Short mmCIF file of C-alpha atoms in Angstrom, two decimals:
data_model
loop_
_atom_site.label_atom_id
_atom_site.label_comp_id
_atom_site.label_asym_id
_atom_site.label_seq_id
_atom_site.Cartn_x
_atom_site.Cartn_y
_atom_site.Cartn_z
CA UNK A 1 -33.89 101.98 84.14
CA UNK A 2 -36.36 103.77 81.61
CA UNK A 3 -39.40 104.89 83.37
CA UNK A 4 -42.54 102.99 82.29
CA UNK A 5 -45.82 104.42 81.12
CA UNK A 6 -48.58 104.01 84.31
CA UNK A 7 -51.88 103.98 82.23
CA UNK A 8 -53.27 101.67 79.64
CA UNK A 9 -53.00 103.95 76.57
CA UNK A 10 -49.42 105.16 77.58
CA UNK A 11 -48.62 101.42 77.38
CA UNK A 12 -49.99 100.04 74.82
CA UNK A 13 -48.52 103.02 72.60
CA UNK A 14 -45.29 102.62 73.68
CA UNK A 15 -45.02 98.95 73.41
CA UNK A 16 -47.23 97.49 70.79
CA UNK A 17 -47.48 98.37 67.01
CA UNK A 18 -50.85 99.08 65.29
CA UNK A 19 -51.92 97.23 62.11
CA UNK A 20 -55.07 98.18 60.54
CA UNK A 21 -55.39 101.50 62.63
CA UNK A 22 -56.46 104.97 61.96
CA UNK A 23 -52.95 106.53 63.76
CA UNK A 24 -53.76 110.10 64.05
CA UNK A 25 -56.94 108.74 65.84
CA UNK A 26 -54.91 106.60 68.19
CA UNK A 27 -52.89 109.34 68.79
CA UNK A 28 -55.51 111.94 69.36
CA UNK A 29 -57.96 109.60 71.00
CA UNK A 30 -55.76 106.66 72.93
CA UNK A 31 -55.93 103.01 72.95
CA UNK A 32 -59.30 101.43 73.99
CA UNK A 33 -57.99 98.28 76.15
CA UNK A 34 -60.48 95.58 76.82
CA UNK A 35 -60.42 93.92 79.55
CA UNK A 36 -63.50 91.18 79.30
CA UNK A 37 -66.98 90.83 77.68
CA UNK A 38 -70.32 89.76 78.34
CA UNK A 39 -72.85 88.53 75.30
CA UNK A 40 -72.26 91.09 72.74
CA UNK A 41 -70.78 93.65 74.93
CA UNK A 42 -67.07 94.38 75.48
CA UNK A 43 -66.04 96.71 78.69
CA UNK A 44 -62.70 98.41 78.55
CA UNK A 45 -59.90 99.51 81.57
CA UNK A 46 -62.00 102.70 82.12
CA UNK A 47 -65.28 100.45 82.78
CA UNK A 48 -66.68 101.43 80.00
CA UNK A 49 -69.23 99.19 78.22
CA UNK A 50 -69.36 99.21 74.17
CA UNK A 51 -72.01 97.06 72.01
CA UNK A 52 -69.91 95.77 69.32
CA UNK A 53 -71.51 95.56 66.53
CA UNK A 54 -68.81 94.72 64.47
CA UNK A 55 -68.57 90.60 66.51
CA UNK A 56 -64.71 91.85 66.92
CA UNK A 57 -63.43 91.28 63.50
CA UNK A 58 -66.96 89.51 61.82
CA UNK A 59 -65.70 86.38 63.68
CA UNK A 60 -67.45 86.63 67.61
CA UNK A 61 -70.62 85.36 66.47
CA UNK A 62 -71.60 83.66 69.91
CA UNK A 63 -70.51 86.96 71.83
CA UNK A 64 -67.92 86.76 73.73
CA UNK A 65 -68.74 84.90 77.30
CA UNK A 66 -70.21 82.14 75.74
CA UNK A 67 -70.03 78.62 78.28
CA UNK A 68 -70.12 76.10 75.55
CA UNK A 69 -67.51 77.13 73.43
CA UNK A 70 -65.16 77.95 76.64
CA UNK A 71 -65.56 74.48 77.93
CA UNK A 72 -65.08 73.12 74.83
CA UNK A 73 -61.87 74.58 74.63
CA UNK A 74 -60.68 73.33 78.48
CA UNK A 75 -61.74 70.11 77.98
CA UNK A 76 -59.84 69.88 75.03
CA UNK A 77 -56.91 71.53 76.72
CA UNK A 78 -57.08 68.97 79.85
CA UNK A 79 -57.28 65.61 77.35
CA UNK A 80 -54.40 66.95 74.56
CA UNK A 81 -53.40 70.73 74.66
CA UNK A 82 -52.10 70.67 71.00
CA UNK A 83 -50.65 68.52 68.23
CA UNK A 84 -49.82 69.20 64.59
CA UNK A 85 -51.10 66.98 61.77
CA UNK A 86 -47.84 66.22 60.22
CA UNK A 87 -46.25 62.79 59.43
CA UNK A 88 -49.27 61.10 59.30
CA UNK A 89 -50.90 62.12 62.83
CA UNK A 90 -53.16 63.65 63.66
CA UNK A 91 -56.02 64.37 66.81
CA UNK A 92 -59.29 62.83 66.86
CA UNK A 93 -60.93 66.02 66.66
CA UNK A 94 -59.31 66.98 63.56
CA UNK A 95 -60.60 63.64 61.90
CA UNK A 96 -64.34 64.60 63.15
CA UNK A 97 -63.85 68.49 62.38
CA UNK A 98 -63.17 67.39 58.63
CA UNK A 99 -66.20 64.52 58.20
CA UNK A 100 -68.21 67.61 59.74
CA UNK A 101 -67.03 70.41 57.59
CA UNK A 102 -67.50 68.10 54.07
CA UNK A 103 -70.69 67.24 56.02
CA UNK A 104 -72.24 70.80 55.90
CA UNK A 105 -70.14 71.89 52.92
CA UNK A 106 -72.26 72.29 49.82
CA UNK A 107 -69.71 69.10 48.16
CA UNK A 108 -70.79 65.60 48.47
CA UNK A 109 -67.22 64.86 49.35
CA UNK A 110 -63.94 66.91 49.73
CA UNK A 111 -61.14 67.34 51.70
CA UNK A 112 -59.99 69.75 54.37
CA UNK A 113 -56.50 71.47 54.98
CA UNK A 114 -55.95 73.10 57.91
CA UNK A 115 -54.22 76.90 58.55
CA UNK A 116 -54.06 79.33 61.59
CA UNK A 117 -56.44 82.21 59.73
CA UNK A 118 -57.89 82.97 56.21
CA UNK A 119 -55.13 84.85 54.72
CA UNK A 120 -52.94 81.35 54.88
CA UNK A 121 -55.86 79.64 53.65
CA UNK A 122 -55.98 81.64 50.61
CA UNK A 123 -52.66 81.13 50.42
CA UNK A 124 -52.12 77.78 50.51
CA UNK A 125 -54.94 77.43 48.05
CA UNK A 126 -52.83 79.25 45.48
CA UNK A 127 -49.76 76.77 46.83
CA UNK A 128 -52.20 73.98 46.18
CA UNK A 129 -53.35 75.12 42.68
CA UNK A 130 -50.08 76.36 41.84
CA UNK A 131 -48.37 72.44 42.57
CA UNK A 132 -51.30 70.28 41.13
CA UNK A 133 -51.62 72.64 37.55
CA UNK A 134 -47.85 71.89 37.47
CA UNK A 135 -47.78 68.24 38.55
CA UNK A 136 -50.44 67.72 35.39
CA UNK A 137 -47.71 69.57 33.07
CA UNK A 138 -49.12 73.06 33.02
CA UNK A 139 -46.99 74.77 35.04
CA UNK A 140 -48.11 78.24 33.01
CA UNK A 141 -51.11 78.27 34.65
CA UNK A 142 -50.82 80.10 37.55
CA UNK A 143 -52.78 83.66 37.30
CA UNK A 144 -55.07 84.16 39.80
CA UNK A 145 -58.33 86.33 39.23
CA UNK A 146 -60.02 88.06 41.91
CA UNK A 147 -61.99 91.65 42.08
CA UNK A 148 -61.49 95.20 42.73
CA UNK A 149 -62.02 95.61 46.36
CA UNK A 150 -62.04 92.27 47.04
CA UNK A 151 -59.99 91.57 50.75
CA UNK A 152 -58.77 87.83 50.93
CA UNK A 153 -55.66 88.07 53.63
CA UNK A 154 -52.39 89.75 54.82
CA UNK A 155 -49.90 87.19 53.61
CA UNK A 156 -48.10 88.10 50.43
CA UNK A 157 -49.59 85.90 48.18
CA UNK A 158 -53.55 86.81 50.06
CA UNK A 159 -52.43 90.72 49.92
CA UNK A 160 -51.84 90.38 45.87
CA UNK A 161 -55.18 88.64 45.43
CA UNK A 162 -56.58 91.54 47.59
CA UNK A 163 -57.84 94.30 45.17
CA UNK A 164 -57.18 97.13 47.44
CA UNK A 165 -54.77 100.03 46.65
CA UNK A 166 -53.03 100.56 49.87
CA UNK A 167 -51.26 96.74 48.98
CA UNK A 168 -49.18 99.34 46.48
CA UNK A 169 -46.73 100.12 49.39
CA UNK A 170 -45.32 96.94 49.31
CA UNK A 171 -44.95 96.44 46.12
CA UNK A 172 -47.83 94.48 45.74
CA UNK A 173 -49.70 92.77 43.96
CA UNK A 174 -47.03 90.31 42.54
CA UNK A 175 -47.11 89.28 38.90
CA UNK A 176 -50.06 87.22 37.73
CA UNK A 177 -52.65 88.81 40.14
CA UNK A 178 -55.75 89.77 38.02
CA UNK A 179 -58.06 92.47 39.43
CA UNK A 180 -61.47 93.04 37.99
CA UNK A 181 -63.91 95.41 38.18
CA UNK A 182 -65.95 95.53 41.70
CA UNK A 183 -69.45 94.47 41.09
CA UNK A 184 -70.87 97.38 42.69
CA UNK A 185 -74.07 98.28 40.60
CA UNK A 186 -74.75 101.79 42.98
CA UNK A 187 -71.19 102.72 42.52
CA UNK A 188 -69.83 101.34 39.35
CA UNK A 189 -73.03 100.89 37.00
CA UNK A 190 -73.16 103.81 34.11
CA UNK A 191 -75.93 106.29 33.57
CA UNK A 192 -78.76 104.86 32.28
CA UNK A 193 -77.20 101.12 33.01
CA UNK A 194 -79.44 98.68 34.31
CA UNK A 195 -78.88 96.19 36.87
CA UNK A 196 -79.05 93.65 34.41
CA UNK A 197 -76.65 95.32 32.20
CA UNK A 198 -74.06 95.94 34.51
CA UNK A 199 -74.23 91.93 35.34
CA UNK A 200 -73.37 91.46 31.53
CA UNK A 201 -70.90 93.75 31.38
CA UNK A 202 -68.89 91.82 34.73
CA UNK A 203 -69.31 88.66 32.40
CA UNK A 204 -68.14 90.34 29.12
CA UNK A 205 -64.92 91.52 31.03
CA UNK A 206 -64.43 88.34 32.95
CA UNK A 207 -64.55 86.79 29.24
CA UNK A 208 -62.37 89.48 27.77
CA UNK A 209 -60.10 89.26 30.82
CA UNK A 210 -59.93 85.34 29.77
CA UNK A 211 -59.23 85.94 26.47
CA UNK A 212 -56.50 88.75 27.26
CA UNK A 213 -54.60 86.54 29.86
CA UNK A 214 -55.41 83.19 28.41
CA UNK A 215 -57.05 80.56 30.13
CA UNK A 216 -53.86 77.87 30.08
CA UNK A 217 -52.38 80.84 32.72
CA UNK A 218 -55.18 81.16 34.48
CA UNK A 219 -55.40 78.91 37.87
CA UNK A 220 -58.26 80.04 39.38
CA UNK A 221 -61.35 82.92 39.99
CA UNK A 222 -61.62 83.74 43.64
CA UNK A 223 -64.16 85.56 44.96
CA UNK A 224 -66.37 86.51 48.32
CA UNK A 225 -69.91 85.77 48.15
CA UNK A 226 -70.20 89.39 49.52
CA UNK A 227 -67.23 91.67 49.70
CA UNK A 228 -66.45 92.13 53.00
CA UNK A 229 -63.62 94.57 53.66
CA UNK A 230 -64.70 96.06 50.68
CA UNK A 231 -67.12 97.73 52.43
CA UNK A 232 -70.24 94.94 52.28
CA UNK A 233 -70.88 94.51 48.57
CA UNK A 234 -73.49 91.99 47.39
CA UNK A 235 -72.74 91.09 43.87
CA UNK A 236 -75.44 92.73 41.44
CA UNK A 237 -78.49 90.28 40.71
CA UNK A 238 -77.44 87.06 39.23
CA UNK A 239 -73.77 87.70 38.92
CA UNK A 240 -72.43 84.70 39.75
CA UNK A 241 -74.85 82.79 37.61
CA UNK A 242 -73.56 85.17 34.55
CA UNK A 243 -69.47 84.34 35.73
CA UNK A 244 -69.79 80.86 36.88
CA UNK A 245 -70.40 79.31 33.10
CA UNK A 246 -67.72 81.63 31.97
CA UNK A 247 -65.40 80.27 34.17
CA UNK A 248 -66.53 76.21 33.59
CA UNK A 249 -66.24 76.92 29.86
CA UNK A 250 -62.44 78.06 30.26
CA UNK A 251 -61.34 75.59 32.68
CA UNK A 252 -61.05 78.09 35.48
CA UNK A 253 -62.02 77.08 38.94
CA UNK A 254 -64.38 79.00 40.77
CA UNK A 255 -63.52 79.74 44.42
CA UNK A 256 -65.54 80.80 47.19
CA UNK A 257 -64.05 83.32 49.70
CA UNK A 258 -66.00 82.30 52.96
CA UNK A 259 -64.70 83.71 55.63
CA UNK A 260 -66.61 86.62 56.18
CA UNK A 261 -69.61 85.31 54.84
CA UNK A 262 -68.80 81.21 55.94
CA UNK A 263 -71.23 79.79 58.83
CA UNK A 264 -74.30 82.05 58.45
CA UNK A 265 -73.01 85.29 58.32
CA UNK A 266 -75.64 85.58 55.16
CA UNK A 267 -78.39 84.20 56.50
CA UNK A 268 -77.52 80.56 55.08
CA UNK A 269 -75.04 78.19 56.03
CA UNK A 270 -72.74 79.30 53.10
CA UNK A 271 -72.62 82.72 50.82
CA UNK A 272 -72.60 80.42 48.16
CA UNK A 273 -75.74 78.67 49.36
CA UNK A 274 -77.70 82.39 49.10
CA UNK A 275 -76.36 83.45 45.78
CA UNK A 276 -76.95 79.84 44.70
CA UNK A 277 -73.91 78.89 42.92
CA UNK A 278 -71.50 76.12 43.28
CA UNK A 279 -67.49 76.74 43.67
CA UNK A 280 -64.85 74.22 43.35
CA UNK A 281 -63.32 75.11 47.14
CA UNK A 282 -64.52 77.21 49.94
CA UNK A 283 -61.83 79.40 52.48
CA UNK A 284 -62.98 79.36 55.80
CA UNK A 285 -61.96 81.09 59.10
CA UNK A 286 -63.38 83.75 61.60
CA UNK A 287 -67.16 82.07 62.47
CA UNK A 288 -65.56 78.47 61.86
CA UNK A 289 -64.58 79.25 65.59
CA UNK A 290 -66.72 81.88 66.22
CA UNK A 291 -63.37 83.79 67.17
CA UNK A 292 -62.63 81.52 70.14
CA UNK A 293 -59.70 79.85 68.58
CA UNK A 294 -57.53 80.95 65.40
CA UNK A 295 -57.89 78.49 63.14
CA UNK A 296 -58.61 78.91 59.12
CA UNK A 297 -59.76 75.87 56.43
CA UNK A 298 -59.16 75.28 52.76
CA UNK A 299 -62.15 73.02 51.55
CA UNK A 300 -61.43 71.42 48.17
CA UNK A 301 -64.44 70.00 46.38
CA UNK A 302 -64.36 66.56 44.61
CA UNK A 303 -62.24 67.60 41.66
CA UNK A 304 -59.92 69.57 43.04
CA UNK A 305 -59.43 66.66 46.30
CA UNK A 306 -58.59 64.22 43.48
CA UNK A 307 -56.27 66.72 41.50
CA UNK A 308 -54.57 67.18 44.71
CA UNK A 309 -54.44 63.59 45.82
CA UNK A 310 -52.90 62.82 42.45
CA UNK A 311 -50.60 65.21 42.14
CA UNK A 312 -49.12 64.51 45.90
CA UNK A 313 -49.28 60.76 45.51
CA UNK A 314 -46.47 61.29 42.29
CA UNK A 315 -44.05 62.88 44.51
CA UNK A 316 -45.65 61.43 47.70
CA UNK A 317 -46.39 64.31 50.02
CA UNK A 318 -47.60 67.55 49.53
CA UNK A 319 -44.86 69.72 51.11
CA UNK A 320 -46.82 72.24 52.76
CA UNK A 321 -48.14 72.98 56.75
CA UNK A 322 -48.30 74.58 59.50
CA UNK A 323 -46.92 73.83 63.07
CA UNK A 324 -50.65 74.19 64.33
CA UNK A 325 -52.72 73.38 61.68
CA UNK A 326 -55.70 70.61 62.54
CA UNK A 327 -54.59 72.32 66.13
CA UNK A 328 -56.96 69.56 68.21
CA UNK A 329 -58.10 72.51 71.16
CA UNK A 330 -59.16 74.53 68.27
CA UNK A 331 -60.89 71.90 66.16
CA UNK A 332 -62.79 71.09 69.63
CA UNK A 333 -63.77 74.40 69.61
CA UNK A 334 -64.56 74.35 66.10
CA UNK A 335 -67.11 71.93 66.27
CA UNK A 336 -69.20 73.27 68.92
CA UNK A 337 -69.13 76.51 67.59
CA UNK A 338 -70.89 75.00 64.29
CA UNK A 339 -73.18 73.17 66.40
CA UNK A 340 -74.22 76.81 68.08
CA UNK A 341 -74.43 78.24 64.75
CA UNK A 342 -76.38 75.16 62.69
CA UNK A 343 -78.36 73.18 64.96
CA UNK A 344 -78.69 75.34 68.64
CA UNK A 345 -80.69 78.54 66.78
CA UNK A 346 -78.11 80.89 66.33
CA UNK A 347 -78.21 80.39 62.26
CA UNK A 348 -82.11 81.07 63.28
CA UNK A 349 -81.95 84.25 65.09
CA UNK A 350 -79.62 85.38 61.71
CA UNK A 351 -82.63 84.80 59.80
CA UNK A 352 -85.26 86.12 62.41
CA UNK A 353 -83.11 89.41 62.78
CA UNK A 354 -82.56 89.98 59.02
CA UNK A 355 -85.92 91.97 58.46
CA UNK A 356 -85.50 94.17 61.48
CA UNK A 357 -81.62 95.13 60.53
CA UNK A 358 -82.59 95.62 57.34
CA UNK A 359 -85.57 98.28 57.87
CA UNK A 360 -83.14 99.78 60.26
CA UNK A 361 -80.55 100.24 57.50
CA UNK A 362 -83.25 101.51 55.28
CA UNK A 363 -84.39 104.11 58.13
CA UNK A 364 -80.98 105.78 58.70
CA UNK A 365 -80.34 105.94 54.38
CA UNK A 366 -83.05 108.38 54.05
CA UNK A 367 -81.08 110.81 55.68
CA UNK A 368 -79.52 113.14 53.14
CA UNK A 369 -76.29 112.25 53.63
CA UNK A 370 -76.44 108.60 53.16
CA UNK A 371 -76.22 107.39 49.56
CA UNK A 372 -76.74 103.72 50.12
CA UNK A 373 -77.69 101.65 52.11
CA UNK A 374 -76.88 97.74 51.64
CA UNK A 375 -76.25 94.15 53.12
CA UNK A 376 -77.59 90.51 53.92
CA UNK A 377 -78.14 89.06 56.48
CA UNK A 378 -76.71 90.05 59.58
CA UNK A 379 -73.82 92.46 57.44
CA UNK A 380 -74.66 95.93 56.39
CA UNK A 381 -73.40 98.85 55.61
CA UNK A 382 -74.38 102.59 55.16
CA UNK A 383 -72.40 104.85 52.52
CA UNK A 384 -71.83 108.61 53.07
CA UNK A 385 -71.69 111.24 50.47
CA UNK A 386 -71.69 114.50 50.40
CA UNK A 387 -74.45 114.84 47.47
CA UNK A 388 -77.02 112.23 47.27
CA UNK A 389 -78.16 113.02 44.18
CA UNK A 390 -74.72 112.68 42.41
CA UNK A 391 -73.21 110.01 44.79
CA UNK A 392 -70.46 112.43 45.07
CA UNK A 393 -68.63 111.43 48.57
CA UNK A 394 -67.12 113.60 51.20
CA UNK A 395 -63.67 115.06 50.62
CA UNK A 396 -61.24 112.51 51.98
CA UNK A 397 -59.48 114.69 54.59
CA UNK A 398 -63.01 114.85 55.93
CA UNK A 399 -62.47 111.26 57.33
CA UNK A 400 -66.37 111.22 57.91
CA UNK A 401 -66.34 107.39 58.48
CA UNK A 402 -63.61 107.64 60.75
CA UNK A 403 -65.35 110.42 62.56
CA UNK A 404 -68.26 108.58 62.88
CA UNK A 405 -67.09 105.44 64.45
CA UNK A 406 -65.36 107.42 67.04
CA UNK A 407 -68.20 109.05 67.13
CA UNK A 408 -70.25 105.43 67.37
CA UNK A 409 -67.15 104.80 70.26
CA UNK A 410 -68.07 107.55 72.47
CA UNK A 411 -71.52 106.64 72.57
CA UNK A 412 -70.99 103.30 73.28
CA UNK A 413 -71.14 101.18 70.10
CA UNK A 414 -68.54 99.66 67.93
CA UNK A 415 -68.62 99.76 64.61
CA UNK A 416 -66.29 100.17 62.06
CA UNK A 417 -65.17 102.56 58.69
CA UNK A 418 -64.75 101.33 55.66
CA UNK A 419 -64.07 104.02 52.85
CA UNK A 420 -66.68 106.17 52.90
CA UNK A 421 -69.13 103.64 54.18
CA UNK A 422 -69.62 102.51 58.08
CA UNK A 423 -69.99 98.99 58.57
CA UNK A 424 -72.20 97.11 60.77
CA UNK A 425 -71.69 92.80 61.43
CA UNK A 426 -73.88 92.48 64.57
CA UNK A 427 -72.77 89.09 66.92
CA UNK A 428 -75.81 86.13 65.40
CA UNK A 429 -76.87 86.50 69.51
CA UNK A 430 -77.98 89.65 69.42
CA UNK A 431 -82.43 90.76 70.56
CA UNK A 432 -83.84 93.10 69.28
CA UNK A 433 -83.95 95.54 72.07
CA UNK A 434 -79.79 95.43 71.18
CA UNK A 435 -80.68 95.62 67.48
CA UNK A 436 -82.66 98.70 68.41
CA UNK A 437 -80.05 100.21 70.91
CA UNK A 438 -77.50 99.42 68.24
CA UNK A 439 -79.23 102.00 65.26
CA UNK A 440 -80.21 104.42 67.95
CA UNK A 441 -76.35 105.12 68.82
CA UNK A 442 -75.35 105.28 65.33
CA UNK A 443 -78.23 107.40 64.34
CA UNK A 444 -77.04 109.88 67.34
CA UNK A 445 -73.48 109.11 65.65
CA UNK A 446 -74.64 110.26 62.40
CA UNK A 447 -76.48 113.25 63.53
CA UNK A 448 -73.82 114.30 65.36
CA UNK A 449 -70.88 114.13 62.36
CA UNK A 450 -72.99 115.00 59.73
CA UNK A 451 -74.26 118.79 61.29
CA UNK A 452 -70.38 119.06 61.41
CA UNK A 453 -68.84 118.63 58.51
CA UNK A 454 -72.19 118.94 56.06
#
């Protein structure tokens, strides 16, 4: 009998495998095991208590002790612990999560799909387009455009419309995944570009892109409101107004990436909502259950519901589904969770917290080693360099992000590297005595890398 590891690091290194995880860290550093939370702080094995501003993965909106969504989730669990919605069945609460999610959904009427996360949302979007385009005899169009930087999922089909370059060591993306340029206008705009300019120039290559591809092989445009994994982008000023007619005049469905941004992340209900434009479907996961259940949507607007219908009526299913989806303990907990975040205040304290983050991001990018600062609502995110000036960042084996958000760990506060940028998505239940307790660790964070390795 092999003798087994007696601390917490020591076992979860030799049992579990990391995704997502800077290794060398890991490995220098050990595994931070948490053990419970209270509002939005997390305590670990050691005792340690960390502020995480990063709501777990964007998705623990409500903290993570909060009483209404836990007894949502029992009382669910005592009256039907889980069902599918195959074969014509389905729970109750899945029938009142969907009139409530087409309810606050920017469409006058839809329909809902249900998935375990966001990644097999986007998926089965693609399935969806992908069946309905043929159904109506174009089975050609199946290209699917999304953006540099752009992070929609994990599953094949989500990792190819995710413009990120470490998908490359799969093999990814598959044919007939578009990426275009990020619309970054600190980081991609050209000397003596404006703002405005740069917006043009997105629309000119989505156009040429078009044109290139053709639009009878193009299914859709997908795109987050704000890039989230990308390291919080906002789009440049009125880029989807400039894309969206594009788009319409082709054909080419415009799709909303929500589920970073989805259930007031933005300071709206919607991303859409704040950069006022109108998709055809909306992806939504994380804050859908404010990261008390996994559970993911697709929401198809009124065309696309009818395309759908039509198209599964001819062959009279649509052959797709998971074993949980519509799972009833997680629509339970889906519906409180958007009554916390739409009608109990937490959508509220979003927008009441949105000045103070703000000036604090502004505060910590004068320092001379920030180059950016940038956000909405309650996301944000400060970018390192090396130069200000020239927006020249630091040398990669520098790992400064990394550095600091150990850095952030060891002082108590989670936060989390992106690039060359460090991210900050606060819980929506934050004060402001945590907002200020938040910058002043990363500030100390900052200090403390920065006299390193500038």
């Amino acid at each position: 009998m092999r003798d087994e590891p007696n601390d917490w690091e020591s076992r979860a290194e030799a049992n579990s495998f990391y995704g997502f995880t800077d290794l060398p860290s890991v490995r220098r550093r050990g595994t931070v095991v948490v053990t419970h939370g209270e509002g939005p702080y997390i305590f670990d094995t050691r005792g340690r208590r960390y502020l995480d501003a990063n709501s777990g993965l964007w998705n623990m909106v409500a903290g993570f002790d909060n009483p209404k969504l836990a007894e949502a989730a029992k009382a669910q669990y005592d009256r039907l612990p889980g069902y599918h919605a195959f074969f014509g069945r389905m729970s109750d609460q899945t029938v009142m999560l969907s009139e409530r999610l087409i309810e606050v959904s920017p469409f006058e009427r839809g329909r809902v799909f249900y998935t375990n996360s966001g990644s097999e949302a986007n998926d089965t979007l693609v399935k969806m387009l992908w069946f309905l385009n043929a159904a109506e005899g174009r089975p050609e169009k199946r290209k699917i455009l999304t953006r540099v930087n752009g992070y929609h999922g994990v599953t094949v089909v989500a990792s190819s419309m995710t413009g990120k370059a470490y998908n490359s060591v799969f093999g990814l993306p598959l044919p007939g995944f578009v990426h275009l340029t990020c619309p970054h206008y600190w980081r991609e705009g050209r000397l003596d570009e404006s703002e405005a300019e740069f917006t043009a120039r997105m629309a000119a290559e989505l156009e040429e892109t078009i044109s290139l591809e053709g639009a009878e092989t193009i299914a859709a445009f997908v795109a987050e409101p704000v890039m989230g994994a990308g390291g919080v982008i906002p789009p440049s000023e009125g880029y989807f107004q400039a894309i969206a007619p594009v788009l319409q005049r082709h054909g080419i469905p415009l799709v909303a990436d929500e589920v970073i941004c989805g259930f007031g992340r933005t300071g709206e209900a919607w991303g859409c909502q704040t950069y006022d434009f109108m998709p055809d479907a909306i992806i939504a996961s994380k804050a859908m259950t404010a990261g008390y259940f996994p559970m993911g949507a697709v929401i198809l607007g009124p065309e696309l519901a009818d395309r759908l219908q039509a198209a599964s009526d001819a062959i009279e299913e649509f052959p797709h589904g998971f074993t949980a989806s519509g799972h009833p303990v997680g629509c339970a907990v889906s519906l409180a969770a958007i009554e916390l975040i739409l009608d109990d205040g937490l959508l509220e304290n979003v927008r009441r917290l949105t000045p103070r983050f703000e000036a604090g991001l502004a505060e910590l990018a004068r320092k001379p080693n920030i180059g950016e600062w940038r956000g909405k609502g309650l996301m944000g995110a400060l970018e390192a360099v090396a130069d200000k000036e020239n927006r020249t960042p630091f040398a990669s084996e520098l790992s400064v992000s990394e550095r600091i958000a150990n850095t952030c760990t060891d002082h108590g506060l989670i936060c989390r590297p992106l690039g060359q940028s460090v991210v900050l998505c606060p819980p929506f239940i934050m004060t402001d005595a945590q907002m200020d307790e938040m910058f002043e660790k990363l500030e100390g964070a900052l200090d403390q890398v920065f006299n390193e390795v500038a």
